[in-house]
JSON list of C-alpha atoms in Angstrom, two decimals:
[
{"chain": "G", "resi": 1, "resn": "MET", "atom": "CA", "xyz": [-9.44, -20.23, -20.00]},
{"chain": "G", "resi": 2, "resn": "GLY", "atom": "CA", "xyz": [-5.71, -19.98, -20.36]},
{"chain": "G", "resi": 3, "resn": "GLY", "atom": "CA", "xyz": [-3.60, -19.08, -23.35]},
{"chain": "G", "resi": 4, "resn": "HIS", "atom": "CA", "xyz": [-4.67, -16.37, -25.76]},
{"chain": "G", "resi": 5, "resn": "ARG", "atom": "CA", "xyz": [-7.23, -13.80, -24.72]},
{"chain": "G", "resi": 6, "resn": "TYR", "atom": "CA", "xyz": [-9.17, -13.92, -27.99]},
{"chain": "G", "resi": 7, "resn": "THR", "atom": "CA", "xyz": [-9.91, -16.94, -30.16]},
{"chain": "G", "resi": 8, "resn": "PHE", "atom": "CA", "xyz": [-11.05, -15.27, -33.40]},
{"chain": "G", "resi": 9, "resn": "PHE", "atom": "CA", "xyz": [-9.33, -12.53, -35.36]},
{"chain": "G", "resi": 10, "resn": "CYS", "atom": "CA", "xyz": [-10.95, -10.86, -38.36]},
{"chain": "G", "resi": 11, "resn": "GLN", "atom": "CA", "xyz": [-8.33, -9.00, -40.40]},
{"chain": "G", "resi": 12, "resn": "HIS", "atom": "CA", "xyz": [-10.81, -6.96, -42.45]},
{"chain": "G", "resi": 13, "resn": "ASP", "atom": "CA", "xyz": [-12.91, -5.45, -39.67]},
{"chain": "G", "resi": 14, "resn": "VAL", "atom": "CA", "xyz": [-10.21, -5.56, -36.99]},
{"chain": "G", "resi": 15, "resn": "LYS", "atom": "CA", "xyz": [-12.54, -7.61, -34.85]},
{"chain": "G", "resi": 16, "resn": "MET", "atom": "CA", "xyz": [-11.56, -9.97, -32.07]},
{"chain": "G", "resi": 17, "resn": "SER", "atom": "CA", "xyz": [-13.91, -12.41, -30.36]},
{"chain": "G", "resi": 18, "resn": "LYS", "atom": "CA", "xyz": [-13.63, -14.99, -27.64]},
{"chain": "G", "resi": 19, "resn": "LEU", "atom": "CA", "xyz": [-15.20, -18.41, -27.76]},
{"chain": "G", "resi": 20, "resn": "ASP", "atom": "CA", "xyz": [-15.67, -19.33, -24.12]},
{"chain": "G", "resi": 21, "resn": "ARG", "atom": "CA", "xyz": [-18.41, -21.96, -24.10]},
{"chain": "G", "resi": 22, "resn": "PHE", "atom": "CA", "xyz": [-18.40, -25.69, -24.65]},
{"chain": "G", "resi": 23, "resn": "LEU", "atom": "CA", "xyz": [-21.30, -28.02, -25.21]},
{"chain": "G", "resi": 24, "resn": "VAL", "atom": "CA", "xyz": [-21.01, -30.87, -22.72]},
{"chain": "G", "resi": 25, "resn": "CYS", "atom": "CA", "xyz": [-23.38, -33.36, -21.16]},
{"chain": "G", "resi": 26, "resn": "LYS", "atom": "CA", "xyz": [-25.17, -32.67, -17.88]},
{"chain": "G", "resi": 27, "resn": "ASN", "atom": "CA", "xyz": [-22.82, -34.79, -15.74]},
{"chain": "G", "resi": 28, "resn": "PHE", "atom": "CA", "xyz": [-19.56, -33.60, -17.29]},
{"chain": "G", "resi": 29, "resn": "LEU", "atom": "CA", "xyz": [-18.54, -31.28, -14.44]},
{"chain": "G", "resi": 30, "resn": "ARG", "atom": "CA", "xyz": [-19.42, -33.91, -11.85]},
{"chain": "G", "resi": 31, "resn": "TYR", "atom": "CA", "xyz": [-16.91, -36.32, -13.38]},
{"chain": "G", "resi": 32, "resn": "PHE", "atom": "CA", "xyz": [-14.35, -33.68, -14.41]},
{"chain": "G", "resi": 33, "resn": "PRO", "atom": "CA", "xyz": [-14.54, -30.81, -11.88]},
{"chain": "G", "resi": 34, "resn": "SER", "atom": "CA", "xyz": [-11.09, -29.52, -12.75]},
{"chain": "G", "resi": 35, "resn": "ALA", "atom": "CA", "xyz": [-11.69, -29.23, -16.50]},
{"chain": "G", "resi": 36, "resn": "SER", "atom": "CA", "xyz": [-9.91, -26.30, -18.10]},
{"chain": "G", "resi": 37, "resn": "THR", "atom": "CA", "xyz": [-9.47, -24.80, -21.54]},
{"chain": "G", "resi": 38, "resn": "THR", "atom": "CA", "xyz": [-6.46, -23.30, -23.26]},
{"chain": "G", "resi": 39, "resn": "ALA", "atom": "CA", "xyz": [-6.41, -21.27, -26.46]},
{"chain": "G", "resi": 40, "resn": "VAL", "atom": "CA", "xyz": [-3.23, -22.19, -28.33]},
{"chain": "G", "resi": 41, "resn": "PRO", "atom": "CA", "xyz": [-1.51, -20.02, -30.98]},
{"chain": "G", "resi": 42, "resn": "ARG", "atom": "CA", "xyz": [-3.11, -19.93, -34.40]},
{"chain": "G", "resi": 43, "resn": "GLU", "atom": "CA", "xyz": [-0.95, -20.82, -37.38]},
{"chain": "G", "resi": 44, "resn": "ILE", "atom": "CA", "xyz": [-2.83, -20.31, -40.64]},
{"chain": "G", "resi": 45, "resn": "SER", "atom": "CA", "xyz": [-6.45, -19.95, -39.63]},
{"chain": "G", "resi": 46, "resn": "ASP", "atom": "CA", "xyz": [-8.16, -16.89, -38.16]},
{"chain": "G", "resi": 47, "resn": "HIS", "atom": "CA", "xyz": [-9.27, -19.06, -35.21]},
{"chain": "G", "resi": 48, "resn": "CYS", "atom": "CA", "xyz": [-7.12, -20.21, -32.30]},
{"chain": "G", "resi": 49, "resn": "PRO", "atom": "CA", "xyz": [-7.57, -23.89, -31.55]},
{"chain": "G", "resi": 50, "resn": "ILE", "atom": "CA", "xyz": [-8.96, -24.49, -28.07]},
{"chain": "G", "resi": 51, "resn": "ILE", "atom": "CA", "xyz": [-7.93, -27.49, -26.02]},
{"chain": "G", "resi": 52, "resn": "LEU", "atom": "CA", "xyz": [-10.29, -28.85, -23.39]},
{"chain": "G", "resi": 53, "resn": "GLN", "atom": "CA", "xyz": [-8.23, -30.55, -20.70]},
{"chain": "G", "resi": 54, "resn": "VAL", "atom": "CA", "xyz": [-9.81, -32.84, -18.13]},
{"chain": "G", "resi": 55, "resn": "SER", "atom": "CA", "xyz": [-6.76, -34.34, -16.45]},
{"chain": "G", "resi": 56, "resn": "ASN", "atom": "CA", "xyz": [-5.45, -33.17, -13.11]},
{"chain": "G", "resi": 57, "resn": "VAL", "atom": "CA", "xyz": [-1.98, -31.74, -13.29]},
{"chain": "G", "resi": 58, "resn": "ASP", "atom": "CA", "xyz": [0.14, -32.59, -10.28]},
{"chain": "G", "resi": 59, "resn": "PHE", "atom": "CA", "xyz": [3.25, -30.49, -9.90]},
{"chain": "G", "resi": 60, "resn": "GLY", "atom": "CA", "xyz": [4.35, -32.40, -6.81]},
{"chain": "G", "resi": 61, "resn": "LYS", "atom": "CA", "xyz": [4.42, -31.20, -3.24]},
{"chain": "G", "resi": 62, "resn": "ASP", "atom": "CA", "xyz": [4.36, -27.51, -2.43]},
{"chain": "G", "resi": 63, "resn": "PRO", "atom": "CA", "xyz": [7.78, -25.86, -2.16]},
{"chain": "G", "resi": 64, "resn": "PHE", "atom": "CA", "xyz": [9.06, -24.86, 1.26]},
{"chain": "G", "resi": 65, "resn": "ARG", "atom": "CA", "xyz": [8.62, -21.16, 2.01]},
{"chain": "G", "resi": 66, "resn": "LEU", "atom": "CA", "xyz": [10.03, -19.23, 4.93]},
{"chain": "G", "resi": 67, "resn": "PHE", "atom": "CA", "xyz": [8.14, -16.09, 5.90]},
{"chain": "G", "resi": 68, "resn": "ASN", "atom": "CA", "xyz": [9.81, -13.19, 7.72]},
{"chain": "G", "resi": 69, "resn": "SER", "atom": "CA", "xyz": [6.89, -13.07, 10.15]},
{"chain": "G", "resi": 70, "resn": "TRP", "atom": "CA", "xyz": [7.93, -16.48, 11.50]},
{"chain": "G", "resi": 71, "resn": "MET", "atom": "CA", "xyz": [11.15, -14.94, 12.76]},
{"chain": "G", "resi": 72, "resn": "LYS", "atom": "CA", "xyz": [9.14, -12.85, 15.24]},
{"chain": "G", "resi": 73, "resn": "TRP", "atom": "CA", "xyz": [7.34, -15.88, 16.70]},
{"chain": "G", "resi": 74, "resn": "GLU", "atom": "CA", "xyz": [8.46, -17.28, 20.00]},
{"chain": "G", "resi": 75, "resn": "GLY", "atom": "CA", "xyz": [10.72, -20.31, 19.62]},
{"chain": "G", "resi": 76, "resn": "PHE", "atom": "CA", "xyz": [11.86, -19.70, 16.04]},
{"chain": "G", "resi": 77, "resn": "ASN", "atom": "CA", "xyz": [15.37, -18.52, 16.95]},
{"chain": "G", "resi": 78, "resn": "GLN", "atom": "CA", "xyz": [15.80, -21.45, 19.32]},
{"chain": "G", "resi": 79, "resn": "ILE", "atom": "CA", "xyz": [14.75, -23.96, 16.63]},
{"chain": "G", "resi": 80, "resn": "VAL", "atom": "CA", "xyz": [17.25, -22.49, 14.17]},
{"chain": "G", "resi": 81, "resn": "ARG", "atom": "CA", "xyz": [20.06, -22.39, 16.74]},
{"chain": "G", "resi": 82, "resn": "ASP", "atom": "CA", "xyz": [19.43, -25.93, 17.98]},
{"chain": "G", "resi": 83, "resn": "SER", "atom": "CA", "xyz": [19.14, -27.53, 14.56]},
{"chain": "G", "resi": 84, "resn": "TRP", "atom": "CA", "xyz": [22.20, -25.67, 13.28]},
{"chain": "G", "resi": 85, "resn": "GLU", "atom": "CA", "xyz": [24.31, -26.92, 16.21]},
{"chain": "G", "resi": 86, "resn": "LYS", "atom": "CA", "xyz": [22.91, -30.49, 16.27]},
{"chain": "G", "resi": 87, "resn": "PHE", "atom": "CA", "xyz": [23.61, -31.25, 12.62]},
{"chain": "G", "resi": 88, "resn": "LEU", "atom": "CA", "xyz": [26.28, -33.85, 11.96]},
{"chain": "G", "resi": 89, "resn": "GLY", "atom": "CA", "xyz": [27.36, -34.39, 8.37]},
{"chain": "G", "resi": 90, "resn": "TYR", "atom": "CA", "xyz": [30.21, -34.89, 5.99]},
{"chain": "G", "resi": 91, "resn": "GLY", "atom": "CA", "xyz": [31.14, -34.32, 2.39]},
{"chain": "G", "resi": 92, "resn": "THR", "atom": "CA", "xyz": [32.28, -31.44, 0.26]},
{"chain": "G", "resi": 93, "resn": "PRO", "atom": "CA", "xyz": [31.55, -27.99, 1.66]},
{"chain": "G", "resi": 94, "resn": "ASP", "atom": "CA", "xyz": [28.68, -27.35, -0.75]},
{"chain": "G", "resi": 95, "resn": "ALA", "atom": "CA", "xyz": [27.07, -30.77, -0.10]},
{"chain": "G", "resi": 96, "resn": "TYR", "atom": "CA", "xyz": [27.56, -30.28, 3.65]},
{"chain": "G", "resi": 97, "resn": "LEU", "atom": "CA", "xyz": [25.85, -26.87, 3.55]},
{"chain": "G", "resi": 98, "resn": "ALA", "atom": "CA", "xyz": [22.98, -28.24, 1.43]},
{"chain": "G", "resi": 99, "resn": "ALA", "atom": "CA", "xyz": [22.44, -31.11, 3.88]},
{"chain": "G", "resi": 100, "resn": "LYS", "atom": "CA", "xyz": [22.61, -28.74, 6.84]},
{"chain": "G", "resi": 101, "resn": "LEU", "atom": "CA", "xyz": [20.01, -26.44, 5.28]},
{"chain": "G", "resi": 102, "resn": "ARG", "atom": "CA", "xyz": [17.75, -29.46, 4.56]},
{"chain": "G", "resi": 103, "resn": "PHE", "atom": "CA", "xyz": [18.08, -30.46, 8.24]},
{"chain": "G", "resi": 104, "resn": "LEU", "atom": "CA", "xyz": [17.14, -26.90, 9.27]},
{"chain": "G", "resi": 105, "resn": "LYS", "atom": "CA", "xyz": [14.17, -26.88, 6.88]},
{"chain": "G", "resi": 106, "resn": "ASN", "atom": "CA", "xyz": [12.84, -30.13, 8.36]},
{"chain": "G", "resi": 107, "resn": "ALA", "atom": "CA", "xyz": [13.20, -28.74, 11.90]},
{"chain": "G", "resi": 108, "resn": "ILE", "atom": "CA", "xyz": [11.25, -25.61, 10.89]},
{"chain": "G", "resi": 109, "resn": "LYS", "atom": "CA", "xyz": [8.53, -27.78, 9.29]},
{"chain": "G", "resi": 110, "resn": "VAL", "atom": "CA", "xyz": [8.11, -29.74, 12.54]},
{"chain": "G", "resi": 111, "resn": "TRP", "atom": "CA", "xyz": [7.96, -26.46, 14.51]},
{"chain": "G", "resi": 112, "resn": "ARG", "atom": "CA", "xyz": [5.36, -25.03, 12.10]},
{"chain": "G", "resi": 113, "resn": "ALA", "atom": "CA", "xyz": [3.20, -28.17, 12.26]},
{"chain": "G", "resi": 114, "resn": "LYS", "atom": "CA", "xyz": [2.99, -27.68, 16.02]},
{"chain": "G", "resi": 115, "resn": "ASP", "atom": "CA", "xyz": [2.43, -23.90, 15.85]},
{"chain": "G", "resi": 116, "resn": "HIS", "atom": "CA", "xyz": [0.24, -23.63, 12.73]},
{"chain": "G", "resi": 117, "resn": "PRO", "atom": "CA", "xyz": [-3.14, -24.36, 14.40]},
{"chain": "G", "resi": 118, "resn": "ARG", "atom": "CA", "xyz": [-2.57, -21.42, 16.77]},
{"chain": "G", "resi": 119, "resn": "GLU", "atom": "CA", "xyz": [-1.93, -19.14, 13.81]},
{"chain": "G", "resi": 120, "resn": "ILE", "atom": "CA", "xyz": [-5.09, -20.33, 12.03]},
{"chain": "G", "resi": 121, "resn": "ASP", "atom": "CA", "xyz": [-7.14, -19.65, 15.20]},
{"chain": "G", "resi": 122, "resn": "GLU", "atom": "CA", "xyz": [-5.69, -16.15, 15.43]},
{"chain": "G", "resi": 123, "resn": "LEU", "atom": "CA", "xyz": [-6.45, -15.50, 11.75]},
{"chain": "G", "resi": 124, "resn": "ASN", "atom": "CA", "xyz": [-10.05, -16.67, 12.18]},
{"chain": "G", "resi": 125, "resn": "LYS", "atom": "CA", "xyz": [-10.48, -14.37, 15.20]},
{"chain": "G", "resi": 126, "resn": "LEU", "atom": "CA", "xyz": [-9.19, -11.41, 13.18]},
{"chain": "G", "resi": 127, "resn": "LYS", "atom": "CA", "xyz": [-11.54, -12.24, 10.29]},
{"chain": "G", "resi": 128, "resn": "GLY", "atom": "CA", "xyz": [-14.41, -12.34, 12.78]},
{"chain": "G", "resi": 129, "resn": "LYS", "atom": "CA", "xyz": [-13.48, -8.90, 14.09]},
{"chain": "G", "resi": 130, "resn": "VAL", "atom": "CA", "xyz": [-13.36, -7.49, 10.55]},
{"chain": "G", "resi": 131, "resn": "TYR", "atom": "CA", "xyz": [-16.79, -9.00, 9.87]},
{"chain": "G", "resi": 132, "resn": "GLU", "atom": "CA", "xyz": [-18.18, -7.44, 13.06]},
{"chain": "G", "resi": 133, "resn": "LEU", "atom": "CA", "xyz": [-16.73, -4.04, 12.09]},
{"chain": "G", "resi": 134, "resn": "ASP", "atom": "CA", "xyz": [-18.35, -4.31, 8.64]},
{"chain": "G", "resi": 135, "resn": "ILE", "atom": "CA", "xyz": [-21.75, -5.12, 10.20]},
{"chain": "G", "resi": 136, "resn": "ALA", "atom": "CA", "xyz": [-21.39, -2.24, 12.70]},
{"chain": "G", "resi": 137, "resn": "ALA", "atom": "CA", "xyz": [-20.40, 0.18, 9.93]},
{"chain": "G", "resi": 138, "resn": "LYS", "atom": "CA", "xyz": [-23.34, -0.81, 7.75]},
{"chain": "G", "resi": 139, "resn": "SER", "atom": "CA", "xyz": [-25.79, -0.55, 10.63]},
{"chain": "G", "resi": 140, "resn": "ASN", "atom": "CA", "xyz": [-24.54, 2.98, 11.32]},
{"chain": "G", "resi": 141, "resn": "GLY", "atom": "CA", "xyz": [-25.15, 3.96, 7.68]},
{"chain": "G", "resi": 142, "resn": "LEU", "atom": "CA", "xyz": [-21.49, 4.25, 6.68]},
{"chain": "G", "resi": 143, "resn": "THR", "atom": "CA", "xyz": [-20.52, 3.43, 3.11]},
{"chain": "G", "resi": 144, "resn": "GLU", "atom": "CA", "xyz": [-17.29, 1.71, 2.14]},
{"chain": "G", "resi": 145, "resn": "VAL", "atom": "CA", "xyz": [-15.81, 5.02, 0.95]},
{"chain": "G", "resi": 146, "resn": "GLU", "atom": "CA", "xyz": [-16.46, 6.60, 4.35]},
{"chain": "G", "resi": 147, "resn": "ILE", "atom": "CA", "xyz": [-14.94, 3.61, 6.16]},
{"chain": "G", "resi": 148, "resn": "LEU", "atom": "CA", "xyz": [-11.72, 3.81, 4.16]}
]
């Protein structure tokens, strides 16, 4: 539930409660798996109104993010250098720079699409090793405190 932490405020006893249950039919979550609630500010009452939202909110595509770790990967510097030199554009200096950066971003996206599966495989291997270490530590009678 988003919004306010508590939904009921009793001024006399300084008591705060949270209403966090809704009565719905058996199939409600099957049809609305992304249902959410929000407690909105109370005006006059001692209860905060709660809104049950069942619509999906789409904020558009994910923003582009550049991670410093990518700069250590083989081929990153070459992609940046090549795309920076290959760009042909025109316009005011600020529009030219914005277009050039967009061109660079698209080149990095193409490079990442090719390299991303390798990174996922490496991550899965590391997770497997951590799991194996946890199993080995538990079988040797070590607790989490001793492992840390």
